[in-house]
PDB file of C-alpha atoms in Angstrom:
ATOM      1  CA  THR A   1      -2.514  -7.535   5.436  1.00 83.00           C
ATOM      2  CA  ILE A   2      -2.270  -4.048   3.958  1.00 88.00           C
ATOM      3  CA  PRO A   3      -2.301  -2.565   0.467  1.00 87.00           C
ATOM      4  CA  LEU A   4       0.878  -0.960  -0.813  1.00 87.00           C
ATOM      5  CA  LYS A   5      -0.645   2.518  -0.980  1.00 89.00           C
ATOM      6  CA  ASP A   6       0.814   5.795   0.211  1.00 88.00           C
ATOM      7  CA  GLY A   7      -1.333   7.396   2.880  1.00 87.00           C
ATOM      8  CA  ILE A   8      -3.019   4.140   3.934  1.00 88.00           C
ATOM      9  CA  ILE A   9      -1.558   4.613   7.429  1.00 89.00           C
ATOM     10  CA  ALA A  10      -2.831   8.060   8.290  1.00 82.00           C
ATOM     11  CA  TYR A  11      -1.864   8.390  11.959  1.00 82.00           C
ATOM     12  CA  ASP A  12       1.451   7.906  13.725  1.00 82.00           C
ATOM     13  CA  ASN A  13      -0.275   6.198  16.642  1.00 85.00           C
ATOM     14  CA  ILE A  14      -2.444   3.759  14.657  1.00 86.00           C
ATOM     15  CA  PHE A  15      -0.348   0.788  15.866  1.00 89.00           C
ATOM     16  CA  GLN A  16       0.344   2.188  19.322  1.00 88.00           C
ATOM     17  CA  GLY A  17       0.644  -0.668  21.785  1.00 88.00           C
ATOM     18  CA  CYS A  18       0.600  -3.375  19.065  1.00 89.00           C
ATOM     19  CA  LYS A  19       3.556  -5.352  20.371  1.00 90.00           C
ATOM     20  CA  LYS A  20       2.576  -8.438  18.366  1.00 92.00           C
ATOM     21  CA  LEU A  21       2.770  -6.583  15.021  1.00 92.00           C
ATOM     22  CA  LYS A  22       5.921  -8.143  13.634  1.00 93.00           C
ATOM     23  CA  HIS A  23       5.026  -9.138  10.071  1.00 92.00           C
ATOM     24  CA  VAL A  24       3.245  -7.511   7.131  1.00 91.00           C
ATOM     25  CA  HIS A  25       1.533  -9.227   4.235  1.00 88.00           C
ATOM     26  CA  LEU A  26       0.650  -7.201   1.167  1.00 87.00           C
ATOM     27  CA  VAL A  27      -2.705  -7.210  -0.590  1.00 86.00           C
ATOM     28  CA  GLU A  28      -2.139  -8.383  -4.179  1.00 85.00           C
ATOM     29  CA  GLU A  29       1.437  -9.376  -3.397  1.00 84.00           C
ATOM     30  CA  ALA A  30       1.432 -11.671  -6.452  1.00 86.00           C
ATOM     31  CA  VAL A  31       0.735  -8.693  -8.731  1.00 86.00           C
ATOM     32  CA  LEU A  32       3.632  -6.810  -7.165  1.00 86.00           C
ATOM     33  CA  HIS A  33       5.949  -9.770  -7.740  1.00 86.00           C
ATOM     34  CA  GLU A  34       4.809  -9.955 -11.385  1.00 88.00           C
ATOM     35  CA  THR A  35       5.671  -6.278 -11.783  1.00 86.00           C
ATOM     36  CA  ILE A  36       9.099  -6.893 -10.291  1.00 87.00           C
ATOM     37  CA  ALA A  37       9.673  -9.953 -12.493  1.00 88.00           C
ATOM     38  CA  ALA A  38       8.984  -7.789 -15.549  1.00 86.00           C
ATOM     39  CA  LEU A  39      11.736  -5.308 -14.673  1.00 84.00           C
ATOM     40  CA  GLN A  40      14.518  -5.188 -17.212  1.00 79.00           C
ATOM     41  CA  LEU A  41      17.608  -5.549 -15.018  1.00 86.00           C
ATOM     42  CA  GLU A  42      18.308  -8.350 -12.546  1.00 91.00           C
ATOM     43  CA  GLU A  43      19.833  -5.822 -10.134  1.00 92.00           C
ATOM     44  CA  TRP A  44      16.488  -3.991  -9.978  1.00 90.00           C
ATOM     45  CA  LYS A  45      14.670  -7.231  -9.184  1.00 90.00           C
ATOM     46  CA  ILE A  46      17.055  -8.018  -6.337  1.00 93.00           C
ATOM     47  CA  VAL A  47      16.792  -4.509  -4.876  1.00 94.00           C
ATOM     48  CA  MET A  48      12.985  -4.633  -4.980  1.00 91.00           C
ATOM     49  CA  LYS A  49      12.751  -8.066  -3.359  1.00 92.00           C
ATOM     50  CA  ASP A  50      15.072  -6.891  -0.578  1.00 93.00           C
ATOM     51  CA  LYS A  51      13.147  -3.633  -0.162  1.00 92.00           C
ATOM     52  CA  ILE A  52       9.825  -5.466   0.130  1.00 91.00           C
ATOM     53  CA  GLY A  53      11.177  -7.888   2.727  1.00 92.00           C
ATOM     54  CA  VAL A  54      12.898  -5.315   4.923  1.00 94.00           C
ATOM     55  CA  ILE A  55       9.741  -4.328   6.828  1.00 93.00           C
ATOM     56  CA  ASN A  56       9.498  -7.821   8.312  1.00 93.00           C
ATOM     57  CA  GLN A  57      13.037  -7.429   9.619  1.00 95.00           C
ATOM     58  CA  ILE A  58      12.370  -3.965  11.066  1.00 93.00           C
ATOM     59  CA  LEU A  59       8.976  -4.458  12.746  1.00 93.00           C
ATOM     60  CA  PRO A  60       9.993  -7.059  15.381  1.00 94.00           C
ATOM     61  CA  THR A  61      12.502  -4.638  16.915  1.00 92.00           C
ATOM     62  CA  THR A  62      10.507  -1.416  16.432  1.00 92.00           C
ATOM     63  CA  PRO A  63       8.929  -0.117  19.645  1.00 90.00           C
ATOM     64  CA  ALA A  64       5.147  -0.382  19.808  1.00 89.00           C
ATOM     65  CA  GLY A  65       4.761   2.495  22.215  1.00 84.00           C
ATOM     66  CA  GLY A  66       2.485   2.622  25.175  1.00 77.00           C
ATOM     67  CA  PHE A  67      -0.250   4.836  26.476  1.00 74.00           C
ATOM     68  CA  GLY A  68      -0.437   8.599  26.231  1.00 73.00           C
ATOM     69  CA  ASP A  69       2.110  10.389  24.051  1.00 73.00           C
ATOM     70  CA  ASP A  70       4.299   7.322  23.370  1.00 75.00           C
ATOM     71  CA  ALA A  71       3.110   6.363  19.873  1.00 78.00           C
ATOM     72  CA  GLY A  72       6.009   4.005  19.263  1.00 83.00           C
ATOM     73  CA  GLY A  73       7.533   3.669  15.830  1.00 89.00           C
ATOM     74  CA  LYS A  74       5.651   0.927  14.006  1.00 89.00           C
ATOM     75  CA  SER A  75       3.373   3.312  12.099  1.00 90.00           C
ATOM     76  CA  GLN A  76       6.248   5.549  11.047  1.00 91.00           C
ATOM     77  CA  ALA A  77       8.318   2.530  10.007  1.00 92.00           C
ATOM     78  CA  MET A  78       5.480   1.219   7.844  1.00 92.00           C
ATOM     79  CA  GLN A  79       4.770   4.643   6.314  1.00 93.00           C
ATOM     80  CA  SER A  80       8.429   5.081   5.435  1.00 93.00           C
ATOM     81  CA  TRP A  81       8.649   1.555   4.036  1.00 94.00           C
ATOM     82  CA  ILE A  82       5.564   1.984   1.822  1.00 93.00           C
ATOM     83  CA  ARG A  83       6.887   5.264   0.410  1.00 93.00           C
ATOM     84  CA  SER A  84      10.296   3.712  -0.178  1.00 94.00           C
ATOM     85  CA  VAL A  85       8.905   0.681  -2.030  1.00 93.00           C
ATOM     86  CA  LEU A  86       6.515   2.765  -4.138  1.00 92.00           C
ATOM     87  CA  GLY A  87       9.213   5.319  -4.948  1.00 93.00           C
ATOM     88  CA  LYS A  88      11.617   2.621  -6.099  1.00 93.00           C
ATOM     89  CA  ILE A  89       8.973   0.904  -8.238  1.00 89.00           C
ATOM     90  CA  ILE A  90       8.087   4.198  -9.925  1.00 90.00           C
ATOM     91  CA  HIS A  91      11.769   4.940 -10.510  1.00 92.00           C
ATOM     92  CA  TYR A  92      12.488   1.530 -12.034  1.00 89.00           C
ATOM     93  CA  GLN A  93       9.359   1.628 -14.212  1.00 85.00           C
ATOM     94  CA  ALA A  94      10.434   5.027 -15.574  1.00 88.00           C
ATOM     95  CA  GLU A  95      13.948   3.730 -16.241  1.00 88.00           C
ATOM     96  CA  HIS A  96      12.491   0.633 -17.899  1.00 84.00           C
ATOM     97  CA  GLN A  97      10.378   2.839 -20.189  1.00 84.00           C
ATOM     98  CA  ARG A  98      13.396   5.027 -20.983  1.00 85.00           C
ATOM     99  CA  TYR A  99      15.395   1.954 -22.015  1.00 81.00           C
ATOM    100  CA  LEU A 100      12.530   0.767 -24.201  1.00 80.00           C
ATOM    101  CA  ASN A 101      12.290   4.181 -25.839  1.00 79.00           C
ATOM    102  CA  GLU A 102      16.039   4.166 -26.501  1.00 79.00           C
ATOM    103  CA  ASP A 103      15.781   0.695 -28.055  1.00 72.00           C
ATOM    104  CA  ILE A 104      12.880   1.828 -30.250  1.00 70.00           C
ATOM    105  CA  ALA A 105      14.778   4.932 -31.348  1.00 70.00           C
ATOM    106  CA  THR A 106      17.859   2.857 -32.189  1.00 71.00           C
ATOM    107  CA  SER A 107      15.780   0.351 -34.165  1.00 69.00           C
ATOM    108  CA  LEU A 108      14.077   3.139 -36.083  1.00 61.00           C
ATOM    109  CA  GLN A 109      17.378   4.781 -36.870  1.00 63.00           C
ATOM    110  CA  LEU A 110      18.647   1.528 -38.344  1.00 63.00           C
ATOM    111  CA  ALA A 111      15.490   0.912 -40.342  1.00 63.00           C
ATOM    112  CA  LEU A 112      14.679   4.401 -41.612  1.00 59.00           C
ATOM    113  CA  SER A 113      16.726   7.084 -43.237  1.00 61.00           C
ATOM    114  CA  GLN A 114      18.274   9.518 -40.754  1.00 61.00           C
ATOM    115  CA  ASP A 115      16.317  12.477 -42.124  1.00 60.00           C
ATOM    116  CA  ILE A 116      12.942  10.786 -41.593  1.00 59.00           C
ATOM    117  CA  VAL A 117      13.857   9.695 -38.071  1.00 55.00           C
ATOM    118  CA  MET A 118      15.180  13.090 -36.950  1.00 57.00           C
ATOM    119  CA  ASN A 119      12.373  15.176 -38.425  1.00 60.00           C
ATOM    120  CA  ASN A 120       9.301  12.974 -38.056  1.00 57.00           C
ATOM    121  CA  VAL A 121       9.737  10.157 -35.557  1.00 57.00           C
ATOM    122  CA  LEU A 122      12.024  11.148 -32.677  1.00 58.00           C
ATOM    123  CA  THR A 123       9.939  14.204 -31.887  1.00 56.00           C
ATOM    124  CA  PHE A 124       7.191  11.852 -30.671  1.00 57.00           C
ATOM    125  CA  LEU A 125       9.406   9.748 -28.349  1.00 57.00           C
TER     126      LEU A 125
END
C-alpha cells in the first residue's frame, strides 16, 4: 500500500529483487475515487479509472532486477505511473474549474446587464 504522492519512491532500486511485487493498493483509495466521481465528464472518469488500474497490469511483467547494477524496472514503472495519475487529476480538476467558471460567467451575463458584467464581474473570474 502506497500513497499517491510524487517523490514517494525516491530510488530506482527500491524494489530491486522484489519479484512478488505485482499489485499496488493506494492509501486513501476511497478519497481518490470520490474525487474521480466528482469529475464533470464521464470520459474523464473512465480515463482516470483506467489510468489507476494500469499499474496492476504492468507490474506482473516488469522485471524486478537482481543484484548489483540490475535495478529492474518496478520502481521506474511506479514512479511514472504516480506522475501520470497525478498529472491527469490536476489537468481534469483545472478543466472542471474552467467549465464552472464559464458556467458562472454565462449565468451572470444572463442575469446582469452587459456593462456591469464586463466592467465589474468578469475581471475577477
